Each structure stands twice: as structure tokens, then as C-alpha cells.
Tab-separated table of C-alpha atoms in Angstrom:
chain	number	residue	atom	x	y	z
A	1	MET	CA	15.900	-87.306	74.076
A	2	VAL	CA	18.036	-86.479	77.016
A	3	LYS	CA	18.104	-82.714	76.482
A	4	ASP	CA	15.395	-80.207	75.315
A	5	ALA	CA	15.544	-79.583	71.558
A	6	ASP	CA	14.275	-76.822	69.247
A	7	SER	CA	12.708	-77.527	65.811
A	8	SER	CA	16.074	-77.520	63.898
A	9	GLN	CA	17.621	-79.868	66.390
A	10	ILE	CA	14.599	-82.222	66.151
A	11	GLU	CA	14.980	-82.033	62.322
A	12	ALA	CA	18.629	-83.307	62.702
A	13	ILE	CA	17.466	-86.124	64.983
A	14	LEU	CA	14.813	-87.204	62.483
A	15	ALA	CA	17.385	-87.043	59.665
A	16	MET	CA	19.613	-89.430	61.594
A	17	LYS	CA	16.611	-91.700	62.189
A	18	SER	CA	15.932	-91.794	58.471
A	19	GLY	CA	19.538	-92.909	57.772
A	20	ALA	CA	21.161	-89.746	56.733
A	21	ASP	CA	24.780	-89.075	57.394
A	22	LEU	CA	25.210	-85.830	59.322
A	23	ILE	CA	27.805	-83.217	60.001
A	24	ILE	CA	26.708	-80.853	62.806
A	25	GLN	CA	28.558	-77.544	62.628
A	26	GLY	CA	27.932	-73.924	63.549
A	27	PRO	CA	29.127	-70.991	65.623
A	28	PRO	CA	29.440	-71.239	69.387
A	29	GLY	CA	26.199	-71.156	71.411
A	30	THR	CA	23.921	-72.584	68.809
A	31	GLY	CA	23.164	-75.914	70.511
A	32	LYS	CA	25.591	-78.258	68.690
A	33	SER	CA	26.603	-80.199	71.774
A	34	GLN	CA	22.922	-80.481	72.755
A	35	THR	CA	21.936	-81.627	69.248
A	36	ILE	CA	24.753	-84.221	69.113
A	37	THR	CA	24.029	-85.484	72.654
A	38	ASN	CA	20.410	-86.124	71.617
A	39	ILE	CA	21.439	-87.706	68.323
A	40	ILE	CA	23.820	-90.067	70.128
A	41	ALA	CA	21.160	-90.968	72.727
A	42	GLU	CA	18.518	-91.686	69.986
A	43	ALA	CA	20.969	-93.736	68.007
A	44	VAL	CA	21.965	-95.815	70.904
A	45	ALA	CA	18.311	-96.353	71.841
A	46	LEU	CA	17.732	-97.582	68.282
A	47	GLY	CA	20.668	-100.010	68.555
A	48	LYS	CA	22.774	-98.084	66.036
A	49	LYS	CA	26.557	-97.586	66.302
A	50	VAL	CA	27.961	-94.097	66.695
A	51	GLN	CA	31.456	-92.992	65.637
A	52	PRO	CA	32.431	-89.669	67.256
A	53	ASP	CA	35.095	-87.558	65.736
A	54	ARG	CA	38.286	-88.194	67.787
A	55	LYS	CA	39.395	-84.540	67.272
A	56	ASP	CA	36.359	-83.302	69.300
A	57	SER	CA	36.195	-85.297	72.493
A	58	HIS	CA	34.262	-82.411	74.093
A	59	ILE	CA	31.067	-83.519	72.412
A	60	PHE	CA	31.496	-87.097	73.591
A	61	LEU	CA	32.177	-85.893	77.154
A	62	CYS	CA	28.983	-83.791	77.030
A	63	PHE	CA	27.089	-86.947	76.059
A	64	LEU	CA	28.581	-89.058	78.814
A	65	ALA	CA	27.803	-86.315	81.398
A	66	SER	CA	24.129	-86.128	80.185
A	67	PHE	CA	23.828	-89.923	80.025
A	68	THR	CA	25.341	-90.300	83.497
A	69	ARG	CA	22.902	-87.775	85.008
A	70	LEU	CA	19.969	-89.521	83.343
A	71	TYR	CA	21.171	-92.950	84.541
A	72	ILE	CA	21.453	-91.579	88.134
A	73	ILE	CA	17.914	-90.245	87.944
A	74	LEU	CA	16.578	-93.507	86.689
A	75	VAL	CA	18.353	-95.523	89.418
A	76	LEU	CA	17.077	-93.124	92.070
A	77	SER	CA	13.528	-93.321	90.699
A	78	PHE	CA	13.748	-97.122	90.695
A	79	TRP	CA	14.935	-97.281	94.253
A	80	SER	CA	12.195	-94.832	95.414
A	81	VAL	CA	9.563	-97.141	94.037
A	82	LEU	CA	10.792	-100.148	96.021
């Protein structure tokens, strides 16, 4: 996971891993973007394809921002080892 997750968010990630189709919805401030970011990251790590909803590009941009930060940390960690 690229972001911290609570028990309900982990439940959604495990549902995705078991092959369930998911719709993540809820009021503002409930961790939807965080949950979806983790689901996308886990799915990509498992070699699965992800189809984001084109109407909500905000979620995909949140994922890209999180993934970019993680990538930068990994690259910096790699170079500090050398």
C-alpha cells in the first residue's frame, strides 16, 4: 500500500484481490481517494488492469501523485545505497 489504510479500506483492498468488482462511494472526507489509490497500487502490483472512471479524473491524479512520490523515494533510496 502506498497510503495508510484503516480496517474498512483494507477490507476493500482484500475484496479487490479476491476478484470482486468494486464501487467506492461515500461523503467527502471518508478516505475514498486514499482507498482507491491503494487499490490501484495493489492491482498494478498484482499485474491487473485498472479502468478508472473518466468522469472522476481527480482520483487518478491522486494516484499518480502518490505513485510519483513513492517512485522518487525509491530512486533516492537506491542512489543513497550506492
